[in-house]
Amino acid sequence: MSASSSATPSAAQVRSLFRSLQRVARNFPDYNIREYVKRRTVDAFRENATLSDPSSISSAFSHGESQLALLKRQALVYSLYTPSLRSVMELQQPPF
Amino acid sequence: MQACYKTIVCVGWSRKSLPSLRSSRFRICAVQAQPETVQKVCDIVRKQLALPPESELTPDTKFSALGADSLDTVEIVMGLEEEFGITVEEDGSQNISTVQEAADLIEKLVQDKTAPS
């Protein structure tokens, strides 16, 4: 994927960024962060869906890419310090 | 004392006895997706697009006809990836526009995953 911030990203690139963001969410061991990343990407992409100005589109796209790089780094860091207890939302059977 | 009891043979008839609100008719020669797969795909699509339960959802319904834009389609594909444990490539997801296509792609990927040759 060529990250050219000068040219307007195509729809396919935007979709690909969306998919990458959703995929990187899976690498987090923390349930809360996973859900938040998924929610936040959906909200952000929906909010910016109606942009028509090329410069704002490319700035939003580059912001998304920087967030993706950040998430990749943080997924690594979080996986180093995984707590042993899982979140209660992840339990298959509720305890009560 | 002999107790005569009827045994219900439901092996080959399970498909027919499902409440087929959604799947009307399967073209057996062309389709390779199983009904359970199609059913799961339908459920995920319903949940994603927040469709009311009584709305019509056949395997040939286009997602765009249900009011889904491209972002919804990508989300549906991601939901299917998580549900079935598969990975859909970039170009594979571009062609998915109906429930049946999604189910066929899932079946193919599941088969490729379980029997790599």
Short mmCIF file of C-alpha atoms in Angstrom, two decimals:
data_model
loop_
_atom_site.label_atom_id
_atom_site.label_comp_id
_atom_site.label_asym_id
_atom_site.label_seq_id
_atom_site.Cartn_x
_atom_site.Cartn_y
_atom_site.Cartn_z
CA MET A 1 0.00 0.00 0.00
CA SER A 2 1.60 3.27 -1.04
CA ALA A 3 1.05 5.91 1.56
CA SER A 4 1.01 9.00 -0.62
CA SER A 5 -0.45 11.75 1.45
CA SER A 6 -0.36 14.19 -1.44
CA ALA A 7 -2.76 12.24 -3.68
CA THR A 8 -6.33 11.64 -2.63
CA PRO A 9 -6.78 8.09 -1.40
CA SER A 10 -9.13 5.96 -3.44
CA ALA A 11 -12.17 4.22 -2.02
CA ALA A 12 -10.34 0.92 -2.11
CA GLN A 13 -7.49 2.35 -0.03
CA VAL A 14 -9.95 3.70 2.49
CA ARG A 15 -11.63 0.33 2.75
CA SER A 16 -8.28 -1.34 3.10
CA LEU A 17 -7.37 1.02 5.93
CA PHE A 18 -10.64 0.21 7.62
CA ARG A 19 -9.96 -3.49 7.37
CA SER A 20 -6.42 -3.09 8.68
CA LEU A 21 -7.67 -1.15 11.67
CA GLN A 22 -10.28 -3.77 12.44
CA ARG A 23 -7.71 -6.52 12.07
CA VAL A 24 -5.18 -4.92 14.37
CA ALA A 25 -7.89 -4.71 17.02
CA ARG A 26 -7.78 -8.49 17.28
CA ASN A 27 -4.19 -8.47 18.44
CA PHE A 28 -5.03 -6.79 21.69
CA PRO A 29 -5.42 -9.13 24.64
CA ASP A 30 -7.57 -6.60 26.46
CA TYR A 31 -11.28 -6.95 25.71
CA ASN A 32 -12.02 -3.29 26.37
CA ILE A 33 -9.42 -2.03 23.96
CA ARG A 34 -10.54 -4.44 21.25
CA GLU A 35 -14.12 -3.31 21.48
CA TYR A 36 -13.16 0.33 21.69
CA VAL A 37 -10.96 0.17 18.60
CA LYS A 38 -13.72 -1.50 16.63
CA ARG A 39 -16.32 1.02 17.77
CA ARG A 40 -14.08 3.99 17.26
CA THR A 41 -13.06 3.05 13.72
CA VAL A 42 -16.68 2.53 12.73
CA ASP A 43 -17.70 5.87 14.23
CA ALA A 44 -14.81 7.76 12.68
CA PHE A 45 -15.30 6.32 9.23
CA ARG A 46 -19.03 6.95 9.31
CA GLU A 47 -18.52 10.48 10.47
CA ASN A 48 -16.08 11.20 7.66
CA ALA A 49 -18.04 9.29 5.04
CA THR A 50 -19.54 12.44 3.59
CA LEU A 51 -16.32 14.34 3.10
CA SER A 52 -15.87 15.69 -0.39
CA ASP A 53 -12.91 18.02 -0.11
CA PRO A 54 -9.77 16.18 -1.29
CA SER A 55 -7.45 17.81 1.20
CA SER A 56 -9.64 16.93 4.16
CA ILE A 57 -10.03 13.40 2.83
CA SER A 58 -6.29 12.92 2.58
CA SER A 59 -5.69 14.47 5.99
CA ALA A 60 -8.26 12.17 7.54
CA PHE A 61 -6.66 9.25 5.73
CA SER A 62 -3.17 10.07 6.93
CA HIS A 63 -4.52 10.49 10.45
CA GLY A 64 -6.02 7.02 10.16
CA GLU A 65 -2.71 5.63 8.98
CA SER A 66 -0.82 7.17 11.88
CA GLN A 67 -3.39 5.69 14.24
CA LEU A 68 -2.89 2.33 12.61
CA ALA A 69 0.86 2.51 13.20
CA LEU A 70 0.21 3.51 16.80
CA LEU A 71 -2.16 0.60 17.31
CA LYS A 72 0.36 -1.84 15.95
CA ARG A 73 2.99 -0.64 18.38
CA GLN A 74 0.61 -0.66 21.30
CA ALA A 75 -0.66 -4.13 20.51
CA LEU A 76 2.90 -5.34 20.91
CA VAL A 77 3.36 -3.52 24.19
CA TYR A 78 0.07 -4.74 25.62
CA SER A 79 0.77 -8.29 24.68
CA LEU A 80 3.97 -8.15 26.72
CA TYR A 81 2.06 -7.35 29.90
CA THR A 82 -1.05 -9.44 29.56
CA PRO A 83 -2.93 -9.81 32.82
CA SER A 84 -3.82 -13.32 33.77
CA LEU A 85 -7.46 -12.51 34.46
CA ARG A 86 -9.76 -12.23 31.52
CA SER A 87 -12.54 -9.70 31.38
CA VAL A 88 -15.90 -10.98 32.57
CA MET A 89 -17.40 -10.10 29.20
CA GLU A 90 -15.26 -12.77 27.60
CA LEU A 91 -16.48 -15.61 29.74
CA GLN A 92 -18.47 -18.15 27.84
CA GLN A 93 -20.74 -18.88 30.76
CA PRO A 94 -21.75 -16.07 33.05
CA PRO A 95 -20.73 -16.80 36.63
CA PHE A 96 -24.28 -16.25 37.88
CA MET B 1 -44.53 -57.31 26.18
CA GLN B 2 -43.67 -55.55 23.11
CA ALA B 3 -43.85 -51.84 22.99
CA CYS B 4 -44.18 -50.65 19.49
CA TYR B 5 -42.85 -47.25 19.08
CA LYS B 6 -42.46 -45.23 16.02
CA THR B 7 -39.02 -44.11 15.07
CA ILE B 8 -38.96 -40.82 13.39
CA VAL B 9 -36.58 -40.83 10.51
CA CYS B 10 -35.37 -37.31 10.18
CA VAL B 11 -32.04 -37.83 8.53
CA GLY B 12 -32.77 -36.69 5.07
CA TRP B 13 -35.63 -34.42 5.86
CA SER B 14 -34.01 -31.99 8.21
CA ARG B 15 -33.47 -29.48 5.49
CA LYS B 16 -37.11 -29.46 4.53
CA SER B 17 -38.41 -29.10 8.04
CA LEU B 18 -36.47 -25.95 8.79
CA PRO B 19 -38.70 -22.91 8.80
CA SER B 20 -37.58 -21.59 5.50
CA LEU B 21 -38.51 -17.98 5.77
CA ARG B 22 -35.35 -17.04 3.96
CA SER B 23 -34.13 -19.83 1.74
CA SER B 24 -36.75 -20.66 -0.82
CA ARG B 25 -35.03 -22.97 -3.22
CA PHE B 26 -31.51 -24.29 -3.56
CA ARG B 27 -30.02 -24.83 -6.94
CA ILE B 28 -28.13 -27.91 -5.88
CA CYS B 29 -25.86 -28.06 -8.86
CA ALA B 30 -24.52 -24.53 -8.59
CA VAL B 31 -24.56 -23.92 -4.85
CA GLN B 32 -21.94 -25.37 -2.57
CA ALA B 33 -22.79 -23.59 0.66
CA GLN B 34 -24.63 -25.44 3.36
CA PRO B 35 -27.85 -24.11 4.89
CA GLU B 36 -26.26 -23.62 8.30
CA THR B 37 -23.61 -21.40 6.79
CA VAL B 38 -26.19 -19.38 4.93
CA GLN B 39 -28.22 -19.11 8.11
CA LYS B 40 -25.27 -17.83 10.09
CA VAL B 41 -24.45 -15.32 7.38
CA CYS B 42 -28.05 -14.13 7.40
CA ASP B 43 -27.92 -13.67 11.17
CA ILE B 44 -24.74 -11.65 10.98
CA VAL B 45 -26.14 -9.47 8.21
CA ARG B 46 -29.30 -8.87 10.20
CA LYS B 47 -27.37 -7.90 13.27
CA GLN B 48 -25.03 -5.63 11.36
CA LEU B 49 -27.71 -3.78 9.45
CA ALA B 50 -30.15 -3.86 12.38
CA LEU B 51 -32.92 -5.30 10.27
CA PRO B 52 -36.27 -6.02 11.91
CA PRO B 53 -36.85 -9.75 12.36
CA GLU B 54 -39.74 -9.93 9.98
CA SER B 55 -37.90 -8.44 7.05
CA GLU B 56 -37.30 -10.60 4.04
CA LEU B 57 -33.76 -11.89 3.65
CA THR B 58 -33.15 -14.44 0.92
CA PRO B 59 -29.72 -15.70 -0.12
CA ASP B 60 -29.93 -13.61 -3.24
CA THR B 61 -30.75 -10.33 -1.57
CA LYS B 62 -28.18 -7.74 -2.39
CA PHE B 63 -26.68 -5.92 0.57
CA SER B 64 -27.17 -2.60 -1.14
CA ALA B 65 -30.87 -3.37 -1.44
CA LEU B 66 -30.99 -3.68 2.33
CA GLY B 67 -29.53 -0.22 2.76
CA ALA B 68 -25.89 -1.17 3.28
CA ASP B 69 -23.11 1.01 1.95
CA SER B 70 -19.59 -0.17 1.25
CA LEU B 71 -18.56 0.37 4.85
CA ASP B 72 -21.37 -1.89 6.02
CA THR B 73 -20.25 -4.51 3.55
CA VAL B 74 -16.71 -4.40 4.91
CA GLU B 75 -18.04 -4.67 8.43
CA ILE B 76 -20.15 -7.64 7.46
CA VAL B 77 -17.11 -9.31 5.94
CA MET B 78 -15.09 -8.64 9.10
CA GLY B 79 -17.90 -10.10 11.21
CA LEU B 80 -17.93 -13.19 9.02
CA GLU B 81 -14.16 -13.50 9.34
CA GLU B 82 -14.43 -13.54 13.11
CA GLU B 83 -17.38 -15.90 13.17
CA PHE B 84 -15.83 -18.53 10.92
CA GLY B 85 -12.18 -17.97 11.73
CA ILE B 86 -11.14 -17.29 8.15
CA THR B 87 -9.24 -14.51 6.45
CA VAL B 88 -10.75 -12.92 3.38
CA GLU B 89 -8.35 -11.24 0.99
CA GLU B 90 -8.80 -7.79 -0.39
CA ASP B 91 -10.09 -8.78 -3.80
CA GLY B 92 -12.31 -11.51 -2.39
CA SER B 93 -14.32 -9.05 -0.38
CA GLN B 94 -14.89 -6.76 -3.34
CA ASN B 95 -17.09 -9.27 -5.10
CA ILE B 96 -19.39 -10.06 -2.23
CA SER B 97 -22.73 -8.46 -2.77
CA THR B 98 -25.26 -11.09 -1.71
CA VAL B 99 -25.65 -13.55 1.12
CA GLN B 100 -25.14 -16.49 -1.20
CA GLU B 101 -21.82 -15.21 -2.49
CA ALA B 102 -20.61 -14.66 1.05
CA ALA B 103 -21.64 -18.16 2.08
CA ASP B 104 -19.92 -19.70 -0.95
CA LEU B 105 -16.70 -17.83 -0.27
CA ILE B 106 -16.80 -18.88 3.37
CA GLU B 107 -17.30 -22.52 2.43
CA LYS B 108 -14.40 -22.39 0.02
CA LEU B 109 -12.09 -20.77 2.56
CA VAL B 110 -13.09 -23.20 5.29
CA GLN B 111 -12.39 -26.10 2.95
CA ASP B 112 -9.04 -24.66 1.97
CA LYS B 113 -8.14 -24.18 5.57
CA THR B 114 -9.03 -27.64 6.76
CA ALA B 115 -7.57 -29.54 3.82
CA PRO B 116 -4.46 -27.78 2.58
CA SER B 117 -2.90 -29.71 -0.24
#
